[in-house]
Short mmCIF file of C-alpha atoms in Angstrom, two decimals:
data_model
loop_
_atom_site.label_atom_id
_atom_site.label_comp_id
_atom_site.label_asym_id
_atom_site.label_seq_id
_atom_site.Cartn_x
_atom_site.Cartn_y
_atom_site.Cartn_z
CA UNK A 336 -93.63 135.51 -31.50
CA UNK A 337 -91.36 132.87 -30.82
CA UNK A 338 -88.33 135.52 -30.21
CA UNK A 339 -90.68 137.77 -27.82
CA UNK A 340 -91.32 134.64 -26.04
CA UNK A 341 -87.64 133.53 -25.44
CA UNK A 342 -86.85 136.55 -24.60
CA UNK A 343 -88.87 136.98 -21.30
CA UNK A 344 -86.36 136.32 -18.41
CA UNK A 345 -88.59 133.86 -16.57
CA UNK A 346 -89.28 131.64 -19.84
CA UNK A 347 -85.50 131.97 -20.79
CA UNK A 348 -84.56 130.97 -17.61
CA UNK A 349 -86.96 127.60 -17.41
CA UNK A 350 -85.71 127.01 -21.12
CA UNK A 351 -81.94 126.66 -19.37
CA UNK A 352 -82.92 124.62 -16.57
CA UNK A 353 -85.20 122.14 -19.40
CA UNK A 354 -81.69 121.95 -20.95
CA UNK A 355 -79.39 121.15 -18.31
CA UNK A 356 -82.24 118.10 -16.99
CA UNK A 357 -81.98 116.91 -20.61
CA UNK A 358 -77.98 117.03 -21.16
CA UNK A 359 -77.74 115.44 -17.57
CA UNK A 360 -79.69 112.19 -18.61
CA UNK A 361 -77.06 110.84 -21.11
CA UNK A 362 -74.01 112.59 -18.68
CA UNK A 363 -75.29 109.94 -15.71
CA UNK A 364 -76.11 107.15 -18.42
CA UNK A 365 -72.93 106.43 -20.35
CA UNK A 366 -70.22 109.23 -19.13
CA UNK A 367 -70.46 111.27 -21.32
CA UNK A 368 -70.68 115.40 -20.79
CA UNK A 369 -73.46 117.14 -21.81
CA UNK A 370 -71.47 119.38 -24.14
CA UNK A 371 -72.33 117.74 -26.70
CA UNK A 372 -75.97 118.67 -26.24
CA UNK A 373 -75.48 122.00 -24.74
CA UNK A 374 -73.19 123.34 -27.29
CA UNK A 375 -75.42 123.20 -30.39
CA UNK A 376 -78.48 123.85 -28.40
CA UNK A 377 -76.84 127.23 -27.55
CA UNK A 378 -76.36 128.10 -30.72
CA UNK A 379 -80.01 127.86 -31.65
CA UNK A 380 -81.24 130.04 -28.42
CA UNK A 381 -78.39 132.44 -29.18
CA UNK A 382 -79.45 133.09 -32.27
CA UNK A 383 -83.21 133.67 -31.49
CA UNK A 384 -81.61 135.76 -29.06
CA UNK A 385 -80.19 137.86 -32.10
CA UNK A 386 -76.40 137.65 -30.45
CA UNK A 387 -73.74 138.91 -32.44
CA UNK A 388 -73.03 135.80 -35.26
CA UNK A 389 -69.21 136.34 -35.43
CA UNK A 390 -69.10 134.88 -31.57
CA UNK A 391 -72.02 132.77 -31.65
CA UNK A 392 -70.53 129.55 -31.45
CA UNK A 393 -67.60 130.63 -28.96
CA UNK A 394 -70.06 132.23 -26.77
CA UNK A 395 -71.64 128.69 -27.09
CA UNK A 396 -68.38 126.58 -26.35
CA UNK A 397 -67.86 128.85 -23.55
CA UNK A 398 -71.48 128.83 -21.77
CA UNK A 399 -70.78 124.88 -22.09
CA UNK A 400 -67.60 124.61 -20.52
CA UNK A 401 -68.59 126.77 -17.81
CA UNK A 402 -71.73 124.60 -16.98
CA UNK A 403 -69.61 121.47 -17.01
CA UNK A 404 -67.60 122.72 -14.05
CA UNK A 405 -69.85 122.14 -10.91
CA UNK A 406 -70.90 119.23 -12.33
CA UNK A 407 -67.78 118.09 -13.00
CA UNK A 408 -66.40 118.29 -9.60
CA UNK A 409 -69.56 116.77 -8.24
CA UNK A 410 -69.28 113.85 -10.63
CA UNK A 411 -65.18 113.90 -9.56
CA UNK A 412 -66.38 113.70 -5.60
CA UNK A 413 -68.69 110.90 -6.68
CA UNK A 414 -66.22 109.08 -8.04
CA UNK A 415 -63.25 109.18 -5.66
CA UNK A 416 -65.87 108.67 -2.35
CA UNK A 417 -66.42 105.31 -4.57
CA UNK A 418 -62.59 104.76 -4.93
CA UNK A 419 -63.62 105.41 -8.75
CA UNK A 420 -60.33 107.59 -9.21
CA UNK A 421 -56.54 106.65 -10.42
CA UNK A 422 -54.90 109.13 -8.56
CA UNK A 423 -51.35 108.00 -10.61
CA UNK A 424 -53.37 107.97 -13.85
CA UNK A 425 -54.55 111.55 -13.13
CA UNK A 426 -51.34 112.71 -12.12
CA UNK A 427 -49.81 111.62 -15.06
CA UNK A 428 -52.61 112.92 -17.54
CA UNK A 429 -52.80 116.12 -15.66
CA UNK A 430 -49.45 118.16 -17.21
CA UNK A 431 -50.97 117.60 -20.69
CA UNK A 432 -54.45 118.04 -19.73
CA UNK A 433 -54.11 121.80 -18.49
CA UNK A 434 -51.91 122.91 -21.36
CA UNK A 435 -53.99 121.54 -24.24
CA UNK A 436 -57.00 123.00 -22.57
CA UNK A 437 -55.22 126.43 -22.36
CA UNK A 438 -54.33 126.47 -25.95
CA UNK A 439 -57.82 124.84 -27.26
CA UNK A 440 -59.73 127.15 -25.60
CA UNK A 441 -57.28 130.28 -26.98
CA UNK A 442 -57.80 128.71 -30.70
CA UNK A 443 -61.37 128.62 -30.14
CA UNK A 444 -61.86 132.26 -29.61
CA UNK A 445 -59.38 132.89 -32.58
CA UNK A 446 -61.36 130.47 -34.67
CA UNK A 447 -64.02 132.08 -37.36
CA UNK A 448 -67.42 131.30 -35.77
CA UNK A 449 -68.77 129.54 -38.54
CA UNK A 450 -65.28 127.52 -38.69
CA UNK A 451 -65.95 126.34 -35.20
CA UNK A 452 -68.83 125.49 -35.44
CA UNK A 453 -68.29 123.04 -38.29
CA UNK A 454 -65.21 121.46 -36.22
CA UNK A 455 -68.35 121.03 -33.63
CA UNK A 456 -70.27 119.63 -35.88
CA UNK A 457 -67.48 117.28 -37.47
CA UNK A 458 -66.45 115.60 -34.22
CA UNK A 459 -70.45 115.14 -32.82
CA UNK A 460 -71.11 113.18 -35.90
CA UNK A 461 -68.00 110.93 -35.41
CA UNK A 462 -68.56 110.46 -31.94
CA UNK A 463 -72.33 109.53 -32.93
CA UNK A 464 -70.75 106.80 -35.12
CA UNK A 465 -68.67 105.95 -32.51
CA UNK A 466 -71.37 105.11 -30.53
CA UNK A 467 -73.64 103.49 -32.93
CA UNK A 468 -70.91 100.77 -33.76
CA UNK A 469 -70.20 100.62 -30.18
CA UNK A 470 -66.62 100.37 -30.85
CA UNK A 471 -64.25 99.37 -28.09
CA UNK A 472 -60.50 101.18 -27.73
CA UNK A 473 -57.78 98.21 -27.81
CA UNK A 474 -55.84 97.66 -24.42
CA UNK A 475 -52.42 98.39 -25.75
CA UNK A 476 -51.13 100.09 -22.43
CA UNK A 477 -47.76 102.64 -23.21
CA UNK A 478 -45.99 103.28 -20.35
CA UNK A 479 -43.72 106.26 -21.92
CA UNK A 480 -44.08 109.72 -19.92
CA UNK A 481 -44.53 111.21 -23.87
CA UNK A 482 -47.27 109.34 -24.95
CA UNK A 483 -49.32 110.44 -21.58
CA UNK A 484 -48.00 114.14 -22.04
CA UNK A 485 -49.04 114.01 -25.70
CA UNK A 486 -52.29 112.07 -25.25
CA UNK A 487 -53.72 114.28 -22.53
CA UNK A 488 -52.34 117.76 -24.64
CA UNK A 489 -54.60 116.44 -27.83
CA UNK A 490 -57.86 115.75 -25.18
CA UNK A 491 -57.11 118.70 -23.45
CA UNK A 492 -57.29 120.79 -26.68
CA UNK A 493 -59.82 119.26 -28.53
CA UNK A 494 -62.50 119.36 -25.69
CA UNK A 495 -61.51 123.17 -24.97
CA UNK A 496 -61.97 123.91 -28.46
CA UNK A 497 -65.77 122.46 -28.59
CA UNK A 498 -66.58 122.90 -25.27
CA UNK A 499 -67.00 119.21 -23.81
CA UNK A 500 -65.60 117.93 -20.49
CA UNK A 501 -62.95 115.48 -22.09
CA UNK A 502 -64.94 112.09 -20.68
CA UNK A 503 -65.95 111.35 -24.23
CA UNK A 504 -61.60 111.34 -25.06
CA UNK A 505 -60.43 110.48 -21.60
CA UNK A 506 -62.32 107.13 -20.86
CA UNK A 507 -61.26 105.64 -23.96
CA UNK A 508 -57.75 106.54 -23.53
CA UNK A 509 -57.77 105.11 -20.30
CA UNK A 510 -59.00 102.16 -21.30
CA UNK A 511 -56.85 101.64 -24.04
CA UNK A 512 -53.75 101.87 -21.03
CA UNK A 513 -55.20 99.34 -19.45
CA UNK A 514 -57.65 100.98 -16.42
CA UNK A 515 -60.94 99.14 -16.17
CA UNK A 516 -63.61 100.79 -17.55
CA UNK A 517 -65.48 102.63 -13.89
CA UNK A 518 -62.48 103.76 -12.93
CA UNK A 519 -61.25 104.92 -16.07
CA UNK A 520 -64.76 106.71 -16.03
CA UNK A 521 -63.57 107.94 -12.40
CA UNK A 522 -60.72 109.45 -13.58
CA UNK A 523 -61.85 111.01 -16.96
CA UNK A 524 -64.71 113.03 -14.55
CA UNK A 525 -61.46 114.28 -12.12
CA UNK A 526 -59.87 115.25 -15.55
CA UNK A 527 -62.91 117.11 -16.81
CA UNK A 528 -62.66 119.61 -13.27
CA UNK A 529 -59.20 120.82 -14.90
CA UNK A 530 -60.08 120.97 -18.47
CA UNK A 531 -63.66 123.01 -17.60
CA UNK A 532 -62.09 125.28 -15.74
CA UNK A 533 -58.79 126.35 -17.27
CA UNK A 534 -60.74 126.28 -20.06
CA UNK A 535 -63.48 128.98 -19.09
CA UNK A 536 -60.61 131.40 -17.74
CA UNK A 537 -59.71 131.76 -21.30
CA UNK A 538 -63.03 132.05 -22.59
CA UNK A 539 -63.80 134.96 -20.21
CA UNK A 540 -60.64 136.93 -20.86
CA UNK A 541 -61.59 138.90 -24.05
CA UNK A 542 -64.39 140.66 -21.31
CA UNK A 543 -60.15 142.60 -20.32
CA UNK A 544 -58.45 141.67 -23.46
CA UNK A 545 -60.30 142.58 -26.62
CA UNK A 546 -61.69 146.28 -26.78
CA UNK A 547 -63.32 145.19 -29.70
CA UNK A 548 -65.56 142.33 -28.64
CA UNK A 549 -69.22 143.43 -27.29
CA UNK A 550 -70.44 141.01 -24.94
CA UNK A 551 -74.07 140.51 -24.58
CA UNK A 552 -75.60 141.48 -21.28
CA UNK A 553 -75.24 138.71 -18.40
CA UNK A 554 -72.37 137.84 -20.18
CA UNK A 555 -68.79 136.95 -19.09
CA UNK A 556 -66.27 137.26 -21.69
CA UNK A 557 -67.73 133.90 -24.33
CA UNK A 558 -69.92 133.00 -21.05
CA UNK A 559 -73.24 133.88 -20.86
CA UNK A 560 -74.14 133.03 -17.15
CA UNK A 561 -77.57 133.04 -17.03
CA UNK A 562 -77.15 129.72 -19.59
CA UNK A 563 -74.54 128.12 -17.05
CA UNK A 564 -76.61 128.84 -13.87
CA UNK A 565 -79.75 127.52 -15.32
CA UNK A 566 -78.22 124.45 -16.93
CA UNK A 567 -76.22 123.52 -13.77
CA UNK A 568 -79.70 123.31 -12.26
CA UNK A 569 -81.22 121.34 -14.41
CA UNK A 570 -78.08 119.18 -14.72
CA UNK A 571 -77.93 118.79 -11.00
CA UNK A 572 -81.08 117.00 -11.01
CA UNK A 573 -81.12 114.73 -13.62
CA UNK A 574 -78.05 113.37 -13.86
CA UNK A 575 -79.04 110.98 -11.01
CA UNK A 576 -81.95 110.19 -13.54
CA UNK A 577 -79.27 109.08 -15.81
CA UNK A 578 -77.65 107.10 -13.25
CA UNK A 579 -80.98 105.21 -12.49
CA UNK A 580 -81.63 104.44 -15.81
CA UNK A 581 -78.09 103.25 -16.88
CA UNK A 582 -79.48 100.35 -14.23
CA UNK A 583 -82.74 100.18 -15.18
CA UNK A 584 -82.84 100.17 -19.01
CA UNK A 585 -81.40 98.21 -22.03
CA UNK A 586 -78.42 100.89 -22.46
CA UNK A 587 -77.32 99.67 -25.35
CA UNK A 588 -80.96 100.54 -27.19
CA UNK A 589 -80.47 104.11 -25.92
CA UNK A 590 -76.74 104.28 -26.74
CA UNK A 591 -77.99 103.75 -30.37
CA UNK A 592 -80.82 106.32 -29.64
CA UNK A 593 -78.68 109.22 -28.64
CA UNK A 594 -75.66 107.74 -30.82
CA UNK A 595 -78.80 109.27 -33.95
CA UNK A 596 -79.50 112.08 -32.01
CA UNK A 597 -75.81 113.56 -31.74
CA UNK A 598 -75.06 112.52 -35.77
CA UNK A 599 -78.53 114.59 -36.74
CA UNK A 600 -77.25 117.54 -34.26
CA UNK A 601 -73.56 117.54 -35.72
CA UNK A 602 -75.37 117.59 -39.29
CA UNK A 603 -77.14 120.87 -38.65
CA UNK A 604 -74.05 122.32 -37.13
CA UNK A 605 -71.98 121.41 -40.10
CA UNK A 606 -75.28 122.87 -42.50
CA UNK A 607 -76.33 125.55 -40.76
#
């Protein structure tokens, strides 16, 4: 029942839309992309779906990355209108950015499905701990062109290879170099345009590149379109919401709220 149900195009395509207003709450609220919601959540419609379980997961890393990228340049144009960007801090990120992101996303879709999805499900419950103890990166600021090329590479390739925008790596890294904290949150969204979208050029290639691979219908290589189209919607809206309540609300009650709700979601990834 519940498969028949999912599967009718006008209640899957609500479902995506429900998604993207949900994952765009916590994006507005504390910076943080909505990866980390999307990317298990797509593993759960997928499989009702009954897609293929050897790509499950990259099909779900991929849908993710591909929905962060209009919000990511919105959330960029936000920024930088607000003089909420570092252009020199992006510059200097940016070299190490793009090629992490290229070879995290190529690992990811070389990755065992399963494998990935434990990685996923490793990092979600760390950054839910993260979050819980509230834990604040030291200013320790390293001027040396290497530790910028090397710090972006490892952000670039880590969020590639679970499918997140890089905010939840980026801000923290900024911080730690000294930026104050908006603008650092200015920049990371600038850096999450790059990493989305070199990113999701990698994840549609095996569509050309692997005669072997059977993507479902709708889908683009490891993107599965109607997900990103309804989830930018959704996302589009709320993450205003998010904004509003960041203002509005004790954040640091609902920091600990979603810090639970991202460890119990990286525990079923790691169980399932």
């Amino acid at each position: 029942m519940t498969e028949t149900l999912i599967q009718s195009p006008l209640a899957l395509g609500l479902l995506f839309v429900a998604l993207g207003l949900v994952a765009g709450i916590p994006a507005g609220m504390f910076g943080i992309g909505g990866g980390l919601i999307l990317v298990p959540v797509f593993v759960a419609v997928f499989s009702l779906l009954a897609f293929d379980s050897a790509s499950l997961v990259q099909l779900a890393v991929g849908s993710s990355l591909g929905a962060i990228i209009p919000t990511a340049i919105l959330s960029a144009r936000a920024h930088h209108r607000r003089g909420g960007v570092d252009g020199a801090a992006v510059r200097r990120l940016l070299p190490g950015i793009i090629v992490g992101a290229l070879i995290g996303a190529w690992l990811a879709t070389r990755i065992d499905s399963d494998h990935l999805g434990r990685i996923f499900g490793a990092f979600e419950v760390a950054i839910g701990i993260w979050m819980l103890l509230n834990i604040q990166p030291p200013e320790a600021p390293v001027p040396r062109r290497s530790v910028w090329l090397g710090g972006g590479a490892l952000i670039g390739a880590i969020s590639s290879l679970i499918g997140i925008g890089g905010g939840t790596l980026t801000t923290p890294f900024l911080v730690s170099q000294g930026l104050e904290l908006r603008r650092a949150i200015g920049s990371a969204a600038a850096l999450g345009v790059p990493i989305s979208v070199g990113a999701s050029l990698v994840f549609a290639l095996p569509q050309w590149t692997d005669p072997a691979y059977q993507a479902p219908e709708w889908a683009l290589g490891y993107l599965y379109l109607p997900a990103i189209l309804g989830v930018v919607i959704g996302t589009s809206i709320s993450v205003r919401g998010g904004v509003w309540l960041t203002h509005h609300l004790p954040v640091a009650h609902l920091r600990r709220g979603f810090a639970g709700i991202l460890i119990l979601a990286g525990l079923l990834m790691l169980i399932r």
